[in-house]
């Protein structure tokens, strides 16, 4: 009887966790930037054993389509300023000129929100518009241009990323978006 009681408690706990998983939340807002978005891959980032965020890479129904989006659900709280600074550091690691990376960090600081555990930031790329940012499914900003997008999304998708395991999980068995790699 005690085993049955423990099994029931464990099952209830699992169902409760699954029902509160906001990462499974509606991503229909992506329809405004990607036709028929589908998840290409997903993974998580840990740092010194701490779960930092979950990430999903969305592509159009055709994996050769140039539009894509990276969805990040944070598991820790961060200030918008810290996110912008880390973004610049990662861009510099990939070879972006420090002056340019710092200028982009300043631009990111003008709109990047503070995030709490469970909240979602999404960045989507459209060749004609550049990078479009969403916070909790609401559009918050846009940075035009291919060079920013290539540097920004390269943090996760470039072959020289600091997180090759996460890159592999995001890409799955498919190629990176054309912005990142012209050929596969």
CSV table of N, CA and C in Angstrom, one decimal:
chain,number,residue,atom,x,y,z
A,1,UNK,N,0.8,-1.2,0.0
A,1,UNK,CA,0.0,0.0,0.0
A,1,UNK,C,0.9,1.3,0.0
A,2,UNK,N,2.0,1.2,0.8
A,2,UNK,CA,2.9,2.4,0.8
A,2,UNK,C,3.5,2.6,-0.5
A,3,UNK,N,3.9,1.6,-1.2
A,3,UNK,CA,4.4,1.7,-2.6
A,3,UNK,C,3.4,2.3,-3.5
A,4,UNK,N,2.2,1.9,-3.4
A,4,UNK,CA,1.2,2.5,-4.3
A,4,UNK,C,1.0,4.0,-4.0
A,5,UNK,N,1.0,4.3,-2.7
A,5,UNK,CA,0.9,5.7,-2.3
A,5,UNK,C,2.0,6.6,-2.9
A,6,UNK,N,3.3,6.0,-2.8
A,6,UNK,CA,4.4,6.7,-3.3
A,6,UNK,C,4.3,6.9,-4.8
A,7,UNK,N,3.9,5.8,-5.5
A,7,UNK,CA,3.7,5.8,-7.0
A,7,UNK,C,2.7,6.9,-7.4
A,8,UNK,N,1.6,7.0,-6.6
A,8,UNK,CA,0.6,8.0,-6.9
A,8,UNK,C,1.2,9.4,-6.7
A,9,UNK,N,1.9,9.6,-5.7
A,9,UNK,CA,2.5,11.0,-5.4
A,9,UNK,C,3.5,11.3,-6.5
A,10,UNK,N,4.3,10.4,-6.9
A,10,UNK,CA,5.3,10.6,-8.0
A,10,UNK,C,4.6,10.9,-9.3
A,11,UNK,N,3.5,10.1,-9.6
A,11,UNK,CA,2.8,10.4,-10.9
A,11,UNK,C,2.1,11.7,-10.8
A,12,UNK,N,1.5,12.1,-9.7
A,12,UNK,CA,0.8,13.4,-9.6
A,12,UNK,C,1.9,14.5,-9.8
A,13,UNK,N,3.0,14.4,-9.1
A,13,UNK,CA,4.1,15.4,-9.2
A,13,UNK,C,4.5,15.6,-10.7
A,14,UNK,N,4.7,14.5,-11.4
A,14,UNK,CA,5.1,14.5,-12.8
A,14,UNK,C,4.0,15.2,-13.7
A,15,UNK,N,2.8,14.9,-13.4
A,15,UNK,CA,1.7,15.6,-14.2
A,15,UNK,C,1.6,17.0,-13.9
A,16,UNK,N,1.9,17.4,-12.6
A,16,UNK,CA,1.9,18.8,-12.2
A,16,UNK,C,3.0,19.6,-12.9
A,17,UNK,N,4.2,18.9,-13.0
A,17,UNK,CA,5.3,19.6,-13.6
A,17,UNK,C,5.0,19.7,-15.1
A,18,UNK,N,4.5,18.7,-15.7
A,18,UNK,CA,4.2,18.8,-17.2
A,18,UNK,C,3.1,19.9,-17.5
A,19,UNK,N,2.1,20.0,-16.6
A,19,UNK,CA,1.1,20.9,-16.9
A,19,UNK,C,1.6,22.4,-16.7
A,20,UNK,N,2.6,22.6,-15.9
A,20,UNK,CA,3.2,23.9,-15.7
A,20,UNK,C,4.3,24.2,-16.6
A,21,UNK,N,4.6,23.3,-17.6
A,21,UNK,CA,5.8,23.6,-18.5
A,21,UNK,C,5.4,24.6,-19.5
A,22,UNK,N,5.8,25.9,-19.2
A,22,UNK,CA,5.5,27.0,-20.1
A,22,UNK,C,6.3,26.9,-21.4
A,23,UNK,N,7.3,26.1,-21.4
A,23,UNK,CA,8.1,26.0,-22.6
A,23,UNK,C,7.3,25.3,-23.7
A,24,UNK,N,6.3,24.6,-23.3
A,24,UNK,CA,5.4,24.0,-24.3
A,24,UNK,C,4.3,24.9,-24.8
A,25,UNK,N,4.4,26.2,-24.3
A,25,UNK,CA,3.3,27.2,-24.6
A,25,UNK,C,3.2,27.4,-26.1
A,26,UNK,N,2.1,28.1,-26.4
A,26,UNK,CA,1.7,28.5,-27.7
A,26,UNK,C,2.8,29.3,-28.4
A,27,UNK,N,3.2,28.8,-29.6
A,27,UNK,CA,4.2,29.6,-30.4
A,27,UNK,C,3.6,30.1,-31.7
A,28,UNK,N,2.3,30.3,-31.7
A,28,UNK,CA,1.6,30.7,-32.9
A,28,UNK,C,2.1,32.1,-33.3
A,29,UNK,N,2.6,32.9,-32.4
A,29,UNK,CA,3.1,34.3,-32.8
A,29,UNK,C,4.2,34.2,-33.8
A,30,UNK,N,4.9,33.0,-33.9
A,30,UNK,CA,5.9,32.9,-34.9
A,30,UNK,C,5.4,32.8,-36.3
A,31,UNK,N,4.1,32.6,-36.5
A,31,UNK,CA,3.4,32.5,-37.8
A,31,UNK,C,3.6,33.9,-38.5
A,32,UNK,N,3.8,34.9,-37.7
A,32,UNK,CA,3.9,36.3,-38.4
A,32,UNK,C,5.3,36.4,-39.0
A,33,UNK,N,6.2,35.5,-38.7
A,33,UNK,CA,7.6,35.7,-39.3
A,33,UNK,C,8.1,34.4,-40.0
A,34,UNK,N,7.4,33.3,-39.7
A,34,UNK,CA,7.8,32.0,-40.4
A,34,UNK,C,6.5,31.3,-40.8
A,35,UNK,N,6.5,30.9,-42.1
A,35,UNK,CA,5.4,30.2,-42.6
A,35,UNK,C,5.4,28.7,-42.1
A,36,UNK,N,4.4,28.3,-41.4
A,36,UNK,CA,4.3,26.9,-40.8
A,36,UNK,C,5.5,26.5,-40.0
A,37,UNK,N,5.8,27.2,-38.9
A,37,UNK,CA,7.0,26.9,-38.1
A,37,UNK,C,6.9,25.5,-37.5
A,38,UNK,N,8.1,24.8,-37.5
A,38,UNK,CA,8.2,23.5,-36.9
A,38,UNK,C,9.5,23.5,-36.1
A,39,UNK,N,9.6,22.8,-35.1
A,39,UNK,CA,10.8,22.7,-34.3
A,39,UNK,C,11.8,21.8,-35.0
A,40,UNK,N,13.0,22.4,-35.3
A,40,UNK,CA,14.1,21.6,-35.9
A,40,UNK,C,14.8,20.8,-34.8
A,41,UNK,N,15.0,21.4,-33.7
A,41,UNK,CA,15.7,20.8,-32.6
A,41,UNK,C,15.6,21.6,-31.3
A,42,UNK,N,16.0,21.0,-30.2
A,42,UNK,CA,15.9,21.6,-28.9
A,42,UNK,C,17.0,21.1,-28.0
A,43,UNK,N,17.4,21.9,-27.0
A,43,UNK,CA,18.4,21.5,-26.1
A,43,UNK,C,18.4,22.4,-24.9
A,44,UNK,N,19.3,22.2,-24.0
A,44,UNK,CA,19.4,23.0,-22.8
A,44,UNK,C,20.8,23.4,-22.6
A,45,UNK,N,21.0,24.6,-22.0
A,45,UNK,CA,22.3,25.1,-21.6
A,45,UNK,C,22.4,25.0,-20.1
A,46,UNK,N,23.5,24.4,-19.7
A,46,UNK,CA,23.9,24.3,-18.3
A,46,UNK,C,25.3,25.0,-18.2
A,47,UNK,N,25.5,25.5,-17.0
A,47,UNK,CA,26.8,26.1,-16.7
A,47,UNK,C,27.1,25.7,-15.3
A,48,UNK,N,28.2,25.0,-15.1
A,48,UNK,CA,28.7,24.5,-13.8
A,48,UNK,C,27.6,23.7,-13.1
A,49,UNK,N,26.8,23.0,-13.9
A,49,UNK,CA,25.7,22.2,-13.3
A,49,UNK,C,24.4,22.9,-13.2
A,50,UNK,N,24.4,24.2,-13.4
A,50,UNK,CA,23.1,24.9,-13.2
A,50,UNK,C,22.4,25.0,-14.6
A,51,UNK,N,21.1,24.7,-14.5
A,51,UNK,CA,20.3,24.8,-15.7
A,51,UNK,C,20.0,26.3,-16.0
A,52,UNK,N,20.5,26.8,-17.1
A,52,UNK,CA,20.4,28.2,-17.4
A,52,UNK,C,19.1,28.5,-18.3
A,53,UNK,N,19.0,27.7,-19.4
A,53,UNK,CA,17.8,27.9,-20.2
A,53,UNK,C,17.6,26.7,-21.1
A,54,UNK,N,16.4,26.6,-21.7
A,54,UNK,CA,16.0,25.7,-22.7
A,54,UNK,C,15.9,26.4,-24.0
A,55,UNK,N,16.4,25.8,-25.1
A,55,UNK,CA,16.3,26.5,-26.4
A,55,UNK,C,15.7,25.6,-27.4
A,56,UNK,N,14.9,26.2,-28.3
A,56,UNK,CA,14.3,25.5,-29.5
A,56,UNK,C,14.6,26.3,-30.7
A,57,UNK,N,15.0,25.6,-31.8
A,57,UNK,CA,15.2,26.2,-33.1
A,57,UNK,C,14.0,25.9,-34.0
A,58,UNK,N,13.3,26.9,-34.4
A,58,UNK,CA,12.1,26.8,-35.3
A,58,UNK,C,12.6,27.1,-36.8
A,59,UNK,N,12.1,26.3,-37.7
A,59,UNK,CA,12.3,26.5,-39.1
A,59,UNK,C,10.9,26.5,-39.8
A,60,UNK,N,10.9,27.0,-41.0
A,60,UNK,CA,9.7,26.8,-41.8
A,60,UNK,C,9.5,25.4,-42.2
A,61,UNK,N,8.4,25.1,-42.8
A,61,UNK,CA,8.1,23.7,-43.2
A,61,UNK,C,9.2,23.2,-44.2
A,62,UNK,N,9.9,24.1,-44.9
A,62,UNK,CA,11.0,23.7,-45.7
A,62,UNK,C,12.3,24.1,-45.0
A,63,UNK,N,13.1,23.1,-44.7
A,63,UNK,CA,14.4,23.4,-44.0
A,63,UNK,C,15.4,24.2,-44.9
A,64,UNK,N,15.0,24.5,-46.2
A,64,UNK,CA,15.9,25.3,-47.0
A,64,UNK,C,15.4,26.8,-46.9
A,65,UNK,N,14.3,27.0,-46.3
A,65,UNK,CA,13.8,28.4,-46.1
A,65,UNK,C,14.7,29.2,-45.3
A,66,UNK,N,14.9,30.5,-45.7
A,66,UNK,CA,15.9,31.3,-44.9
A,66,UNK,C,15.4,31.8,-43.6
A,67,UNK,N,14.0,31.7,-43.3
A,67,UNK,CA,13.5,32.2,-42.1
A,67,UNK,C,13.6,31.2,-41.0
A,68,UNK,N,13.9,31.6,-39.8
A,68,UNK,CA,14.0,30.7,-38.6
A,68,UNK,C,13.9,31.6,-37.4
A,69,UNK,N,13.8,30.9,-36.2
A,69,UNK,CA,13.6,31.5,-35.0
A,69,UNK,C,14.3,30.7,-33.9
A,70,UNK,N,14.9,31.4,-32.9
A,70,UNK,CA,15.5,30.7,-31.7
A,70,UNK,C,14.6,31.2,-30.5
A,71,UNK,N,14.1,30.2,-29.8
A,71,UNK,CA,13.2,30.5,-28.7
A,71,UNK,C,14.0,30.0,-27.4
A,72,UNK,N,14.1,30.9,-26.5
A,72,UNK,CA,14.9,30.6,-25.2
A,72,UNK,C,13.9,30.8,-24.0
A,73,UNK,N,13.8,29.7,-23.3
A,73,UNK,CA,13.0,29.8,-22.0
A,73,UNK,C,14.0,29.8,-20.9
A,74,UNK,N,14.1,30.9,-20.1
A,74,UNK,CA,15.1,31.0,-19.1
A,74,UNK,C,14.7,30.2,-17.8
A,75,UNK,N,15.7,29.6,-17.2
A,75,UNK,CA,15.5,28.9,-16.0
A,75,UNK,C,16.1,29.6,-14.8
A,76,UNK,N,16.7,30.7,-15.0
A,76,UNK,CA,17.3,31.6,-14.0
A,76,UNK,C,16.9,33.0,-14.4
A,77,UNK,N,16.9,33.9,-13.5
A,77,UNK,CA,16.6,35.3,-13.7
A,77,UNK,C,17.9,36.1,-14.2
A,78,UNK,N,17.7,37.0,-15.1
A,78,UNK,CA,18.8,37.8,-15.6
A,78,UNK,C,18.3,39.2,-16.0
A,79,UNK,N,19.2,40.2,-15.8
A,79,UNK,CA,18.8,41.5,-16.3
A,79,UNK,C,19.0,41.6,-17.8
A,80,UNK,N,18.2,42.5,-18.4
A,80,UNK,CA,18.4,42.7,-19.8
A,80,UNK,C,19.8,43.2,-20.1
A,81,UNK,N,20.4,44.0,-19.3
A,81,UNK,CA,21.8,44.5,-19.4
A,81,UNK,C,22.8,43.3,-19.4
A,82,UNK,N,22.6,42.3,-18.5
A,82,UNK,CA,23.5,41.2,-18.5
A,82,UNK,C,23.3,40.3,-19.7
A,83,UNK,N,22.1,40.2,-20.2
A,83,UNK,CA,21.9,39.4,-21.5
A,83,UNK,C,22.6,40.1,-22.6
A,84,UNK,N,22.5,41.4,-22.7
A,84,UNK,CA,23.1,42.2,-23.8
A,84,UNK,C,24.7,42.1,-23.7
A,85,UNK,N,25.2,42.2,-22.5
A,85,UNK,CA,26.7,42.1,-22.4
A,85,UNK,C,27.2,40.7,-22.7
A,86,UNK,N,26.5,39.7,-22.3
A,86,UNK,CA,26.9,38.3,-22.6
A,86,UNK,C,26.8,38.1,-24.1
A,87,UNK,N,25.8,38.7,-24.7
A,87,UNK,CA,25.7,38.5,-26.2
A,87,UNK,C,26.9,39.1,-26.9
A,88,UNK,N,27.3,40.3,-26.4
A,88,UNK,CA,28.5,40.9,-27.0
A,88,UNK,C,29.8,40.1,-26.8
A,89,UNK,N,29.9,39.6,-25.6
A,89,UNK,CA,31.1,38.7,-25.3
A,89,UNK,C,31.1,37.5,-26.2
A,90,UNK,N,30.0,36.9,-26.4
A,90,UNK,CA,29.9,35.7,-27.3
A,90,UNK,C,30.1,36.1,-28.8
A,91,UNK,N,29.7,37.2,-29.2
A,91,UNK,CA,30.0,37.7,-30.6
A,91,UNK,C,31.5,37.9,-30.8
A,92,UNK,N,32.1,38.5,-29.8
A,92,UNK,CA,33.6,38.7,-29.9
A,92,UNK,C,34.3,37.4,-29.9
A,93,UNK,N,33.8,36.4,-29.2
A,93,UNK,CA,34.4,35.1,-29.2
A,93,UNK,C,34.4,34.5,-30.6
A,94,UNK,N,33.3,34.8,-31.3
A,94,UNK,CA,33.2,34.3,-32.7
A,94,UNK,C,33.9,35.2,-33.8
A,95,UNK,N,34.6,36.2,-33.3
A,95,UNK,CA,35.4,37.0,-34.2
A,95,UNK,C,34.8,38.3,-34.6
A,96,UNK,N,33.7,38.7,-34.0
A,96,UNK,CA,33.1,40.0,-34.3
A,96,UNK,C,34.0,41.1,-33.7
A,97,UNK,N,34.3,42.2,-34.4
A,97,UNK,CA,35.1,43.3,-33.9
A,97,UNK,C,34.5,43.8,-32.6
A,98,UNK,N,35.3,44.0,-31.6
A,98,UNK,CA,34.8,44.4,-30.3
A,98,UNK,C,34.0,45.7,-30.3
A,99,UNK,N,34.4,46.7,-31.1
A,99,UNK,CA,33.7,47.9,-31.2
A,99,UNK,C,32.3,47.7,-31.7
A,100,UNK,N,32.2,46.8,-32.8
A,100,UNK,CA,30.9,46.5,-33.3
A,100,UNK,C,30.0,45.7,-32.3
A,101,UNK,N,30.6,44.8,-31.7
A,101,UNK,CA,29.9,44.0,-30.7
A,101,UNK,C,29.3,44.8,-29.5
A,102,UNK,N,30.2,45.7,-29.1
A,102,UNK,CA,29.8,46.6,-28.0
A,102,UNK,C,28.6,47.6,-28.5
A,103,UNK,N,28.7,48.0,-29.7
A,103,UNK,CA,27.6,48.9,-30.2
A,103,UNK,C,26.3,48.1,-30.3
A,104,UNK,N,26.4,46.9,-30.7
A,104,UNK,CA,25.2,46.1,-30.7
A,104,UNK,C,24.7,45.8,-29.3
A,105,UNK,N,25.6,45.6,-28.4
A,105,UNK,CA,25.2,45.4,-27.0
A,105,UNK,C,24.4,46.7,-26.5
A,106,UNK,N,24.9,47.8,-26.8
A,106,UNK,CA,24.2,49.1,-26.4
A,106,UNK,C,22.8,49.1,-27.0
A,107,UNK,N,22.7,48.7,-28.3
A,107,UNK,CA,21.3,48.7,-28.9
A,107,UNK,C,20.4,47.7,-28.2
A,108,UNK,N,21.0,46.5,-27.9
A,108,UNK,CA,20.2,45.5,-27.2
A,108,UNK,C,19.7,46.0,-25.8
A,109,UNK,N,20.5,46.7,-25.2
A,109,UNK,CA,20.2,47.2,-23.8
A,109,UNK,C,19.0,48.2,-23.9
A,110,UNK,N,18.7,48.8,-25.0
A,110,UNK,CA,17.6,49.7,-25.1
A,110,UNK,C,16.2,49.0,-25.1
A,111,UNK,N,16.2,47.7,-25.3
A,111,UNK,CA,14.9,47.0,-25.3
A,111,UNK,C,14.9,45.7,-24.6
A,112,UNK,N,16.1,45.1,-24.3
A,112,UNK,CA,16.1,43.8,-23.7
A,112,UNK,C,15.5,43.8,-22.3
A,113,UNK,N,14.5,43.0,-22.1
A,113,UNK,CA,13.9,43.1,-20.8
A,113,UNK,C,14.6,42.2,-19.7
A,114,UNK,N,14.4,42.5,-18.5
A,114,UNK,CA,14.8,41.6,-17.4
A,114,UNK,C,13.9,40.3,-17.5
A,115,UNK,N,14.5,39.2,-17.4
A,115,UNK,CA,13.7,37.9,-17.5
A,115,UNK,C,13.8,37.2,-16.1
A,116,UNK,N,12.7,36.5,-15.8
A,116,UNK,CA,12.6,35.7,-14.7
A,116,UNK,C,12.5,34.2,-15.1
A,117,UNK,N,12.8,33.3,-14.2
A,117,UNK,CA,12.7,31.9,-14.5
A,117,UNK,C,11.3,31.6,-15.1
A,118,UNK,N,11.3,30.9,-16.2
A,118,UNK,CA,10.1,30.5,-16.9
A,118,UNK,C,9.7,31.4,-18.1
A,119,UNK,N,10.3,32.6,-18.1
A,119,UNK,CA,10.0,33.6,-19.2
A,119,UNK,C,10.7,33.3,-20.5
A,120,UNK,N,10.1,33.7,-21.6
A,120,UNK,CA,10.7,33.3,-22.9
A,120,UNK,C,11.0,34.6,-23.8
A,121,UNK,N,12.2,34.5,-24.3
A,121,UNK,CA,12.7,35.5,-25.3
A,121,UNK,C,12.8,34.7,-26.6
A,122,UNK,N,12.4,35.3,-27.7
A,122,UNK,CA,12.5,34.7,-29.0
A,122,UNK,C,13.1,35.7,-30.0
A,123,UNK,N,14.1,35.2,-30.8
A,123,UNK,CA,14.6,36.0,-31.9
A,123,UNK,C,14.3,35.3,-33.2
A,124,UNK,N,13.8,36.0,-34.1
A,124,UNK,CA,13.4,35.4,-35.4
A,124,UNK,C,14.2,36.2,-36.5
A,125,UNK,N,14.6,35.4,-37.6
A,125,UNK,CA,15.3,36.1,-38.7
A,125,UNK,C,14.4,36.0,-39.9
A,126,UNK,N,14.3,37.1,-40.6
A,126,UNK,CA,13.7,37.2,-41.9
A,126,UNK,C,14.6,38.0,-42.8
A,127,UNK,N,15.1,37.5,-43.9
A,127,UNK,CA,16.1,38.3,-44.7
A,127,UNK,C,15.7,39.7,-45.0
A,128,UNK,N,14.4,40.0,-45.3
A,128,UNK,CA,14.0,41.4,-45.6
A,128,UNK,C,13.9,42.3,-44.4
A,129,UNK,N,13.7,41.7,-43.2
A,129,UNK,CA,13.5,42.5,-42.0
A,129,UNK,C,14.7,42.5,-41.0
A,130,UNK,N,15.5,41.5,-41.1
A,130,UNK,CA,16.5,41.3,-40.1
A,130,UNK,C,16.1,40.4,-38.9
A,131,UNK,N,16.5,40.8,-37.7
A,131,UNK,CA,16.2,40.1,-36.5
A,131,UNK,C,15.1,40.7,-35.7
A,132,UNK,N,14.0,40.0,-35.5
A,132,UNK,CA,12.8,40.4,-34.8
A,132,UNK,C,12.8,39.8,-33.4
A,133,UNK,N,12.7,40.6,-32.4
A,133,UNK,CA,12.7,40.0,-31.0
A,133,UNK,C,11.3,40.0,-30.4
A,134,UNK,N,11.0,38.9,-29.7
A,134,UNK,CA,9.7,38.8,-29.0
A,134,UNK,C,10.0,38.5,-27.5
A,135,UNK,N,9.2,39.0,-26.7
A,135,UNK,CA,9.3,38.7,-25.2
A,135,UNK,C,7.9,38.2,-24.8
A,136,UNK,N,7.9,37.0,-24.4
A,136,UNK,CA,6.6,36.3,-24.0
A,136,UNK,C,5.6,36.4,-25.1
A,137,UNK,N,6.1,36.2,-26.4
A,137,UNK,CA,5.2,36.2,-27.5
A,137,UNK,C,4.8,37.5,-28.1
A,138,UNK,N,5.3,38.6,-27.5
A,138,UNK,CA,4.9,40.0,-28.0
A,138,UNK,C,6.2,40.6,-28.6
A,139,UNK,N,6.0,41.1,-29.8
A,139,UNK,CA,7.1,41.7,-30.5
A,139,UNK,C,7.6,43.0,-29.8
A,140,UNK,N,8.9,43.0,-29.5
A,140,UNK,CA,9.5,44.2,-28.7
A,140,UNK,C,10.5,45.0,-29.5
A,141,UNK,N,11.1,44.4,-30.5
A,141,UNK,CA,12.1,45.2,-31.3
A,141,UNK,C,12.5,44.5,-32.5
A,142,UNK,N,13.3,45.2,-33.3
A,142,UNK,CA,13.8,44.7,-34.6
A,142,UNK,C,15.2,45.4,-34.8
A,143,UNK,N,16.1,44.5,-35.2
A,143,UNK,CA,17.4,45.1,-35.7
A,143,UNK,C,17.6,44.6,-37.1
A,144,UNK,N,17.6,45.6,-38.0
A,144,UNK,CA,17.8,45.2,-39.4
A,144,UNK,C,19.2,44.7,-39.8
A,145,UNK,N,19.3,44.0,-40.8
A,145,UNK,CA,20.6,43.7,-41.4
A,145,UNK,C,21.1,42.2,-41.1
A,146,UNK,N,21.8,41.8,-42.1
A,146,UNK,CA,22.3,40.4,-42.1
A,146,UNK,C,23.5,40.2,-41.2
A,147,UNK,N,24.3,41.2,-41.1
A,147,UNK,CA,25.6,41.1,-40.3
A,147,UNK,C,25.2,40.9,-38.8
A,148,UNK,N,24.3,41.7,-38.3
A,148,UNK,CA,23.9,41.5,-36.9
A,148,UNK,C,23.3,40.1,-36.7
A,149,UNK,N,22.4,39.7,-37.6
A,149,UNK,CA,21.7,38.4,-37.4
A,149,UNK,C,22.8,37.3,-37.5
A,150,UNK,N,23.7,37.3,-38.4
A,150,UNK,CA,24.7,36.3,-38.5
A,150,UNK,C,25.5,36.2,-37.2
A,151,UNK,N,25.9,37.3,-36.6
A,151,UNK,CA,26.7,37.3,-35.4
A,151,UNK,C,25.8,36.9,-34.2
A,152,UNK,N,24.6,37.3,-34.2
A,152,UNK,CA,23.7,37.0,-33.0
A,152,UNK,C,23.4,35.5,-33.0
A,153,UNK,N,22.9,35.0,-34.1
A,153,UNK,CA,22.5,33.6,-34.2
A,153,UNK,C,23.7,32.7,-34.2
A,154,UNK,N,24.8,33.2,-34.6
A,154,UNK,CA,26.0,32.4,-34.6
A,154,UNK,C,26.4,32.0,-33.2
A,155,UNK,N,26.0,32.7,-32.2
A,155,UNK,CA,26.3,32.4,-30.8
A,155,UNK,C,25.8,30.9,-30.5
A,156,UNK,N,24.7,30.5,-31.1
A,156,UNK,CA,24.2,29.2,-30.9
A,156,UNK,C,24.5,28.2,-32.1
A,157,UNK,N,24.5,28.8,-33.3
A,157,UNK,CA,24.5,28.0,-34.5
A,157,UNK,C,25.8,27.9,-35.3
A,158,UNK,N,26.8,28.8,-35.0
A,158,UNK,CA,28.0,28.8,-35.7
A,158,UNK,C,28.9,27.6,-35.3
A,159,UNK,N,29.6,27.1,-36.3
A,159,UNK,CA,30.4,25.9,-36.0
A,159,UNK,C,31.4,26.1,-34.9
A,160,UNK,N,31.8,27.4,-34.6
A,160,UNK,CA,32.8,27.7,-33.6
A,160,UNK,C,32.1,28.2,-32.3
A,161,UNK,N,30.8,27.9,-32.1
A,161,UNK,CA,30.1,28.3,-30.8
A,161,UNK,C,30.8,27.7,-29.6
A,162,UNK,N,30.7,28.3,-28.5
A,162,UNK,CA,31.2,27.7,-27.2
A,162,UNK,C,30.4,26.5,-26.7
A,163,UNK,N,29.2,26.4,-27.3
A,163,UNK,CA,28.3,25.3,-26.9
A,163,UNK,C,28.0,24.3,-28.0
A,164,UNK,N,29.0,23.5,-28.4
A,164,UNK,CA,28.8,22.6,-29.6
A,164,UNK,C,27.7,21.6,-29.3
A,165,UNK,N,27.6,21.1,-28.1
A,165,UNK,CA,26.5,20.1,-27.8
A,165,UNK,C,25.1,20.7,-28.0
A,166,UNK,N,24.9,21.9,-27.5
A,166,UNK,CA,23.6,22.6,-27.7
A,166,UNK,C,23.4,22.9,-29.2
A,167,UNK,N,24.4,23.3,-29.9
A,167,UNK,CA,24.3,23.5,-31.4
A,167,UNK,C,23.8,22.2,-32.1
A,168,UNK,N,24.5,21.1,-31.7
A,168,UNK,CA,24.1,19.8,-32.3
A,168,UNK,C,22.6,19.4,-32.0
A,169,UNK,N,22.2,19.7,-30.8
A,169,UNK,CA,20.8,19.4,-30.4
A,169,UNK,C,19.8,20.3,-31.1
A,170,UNK,N,20.2,21.6,-31.3
A,170,UNK,CA,19.3,22.5,-32.0
A,170,UNK,C,19.2,22.1,-33.5
A,171,UNK,N,20.3,21.7,-34.1
A,171,UNK,CA,20.3,21.4,-35.5
A,171,UNK,C,19.7,20.0,-35.8
A,172,UNK,N,19.9,19.1,-34.9
A,172,UNK,CA,19.4,17.7,-35.1
A,172,UNK,C,20.2,17.2,-36.3
A,173,UNK,N,19.6,16.5,-37.2
A,173,UNK,CA,20.3,15.9,-38.3
A,173,UNK,C,20.2,16.8,-39.6
A,174,UNK,N,19.6,18.0,-39.4
A,174,UNK,CA,19.5,19.0,-40.5
A,174,UNK,C,20.7,20.0,-40.5
A,175,UNK,N,20.7,20.7,-41.6
A,175,UNK,CA,21.8,21.8,-41.8
A,175,UNK,C,21.4,23.0,-41.0
A,176,UNK,N,22.3,23.9,-40.8
A,176,UNK,CA,22.0,25.2,-40.2
A,176,UNK,C,21.2,26.0,-41.2
A,177,UNK,N,20.6,27.1,-40.8
A,177,UNK,CA,19.9,28.0,-41.7
A,177,UNK,C,20.9,28.6,-42.7
A,178,UNK,N,20.5,28.9,-43.9
A,178,UNK,CA,21.4,29.5,-44.9
A,178,UNK,C,22.2,30.7,-44.4
A,179,UNK,N,21.6,31.5,-43.6
A,179,UNK,CA,22.3,32.7,-43.0
A,179,UNK,C,23.6,32.2,-42.3
A,180,UNK,N,23.6,31.1,-41.7
A,180,UNK,CA,24.7,30.6,-40.9
A,180,UNK,C,25.7,29.9,-41.8
A,181,UNK,N,25.2,29.0,-42.7
A,181,UNK,CA,26.0,28.2,-43.5
A,181,UNK,C,25.4,28.1,-44.9
A,182,UNK,N,26.1,28.7,-45.9
A,182,UNK,CA,25.5,28.7,-47.2
A,182,UNK,C,25.4,27.3,-47.8
A,183,UNK,N,26.3,26.4,-47.3
A,183,UNK,CA,26.2,25.0,-47.8
A,183,UNK,C,26.3,24.1,-46.6
A,184,UNK,N,25.9,22.8,-46.8
A,184,UNK,CA,25.9,21.9,-45.7
A,184,UNK,C,26.6,20.6,-46.1
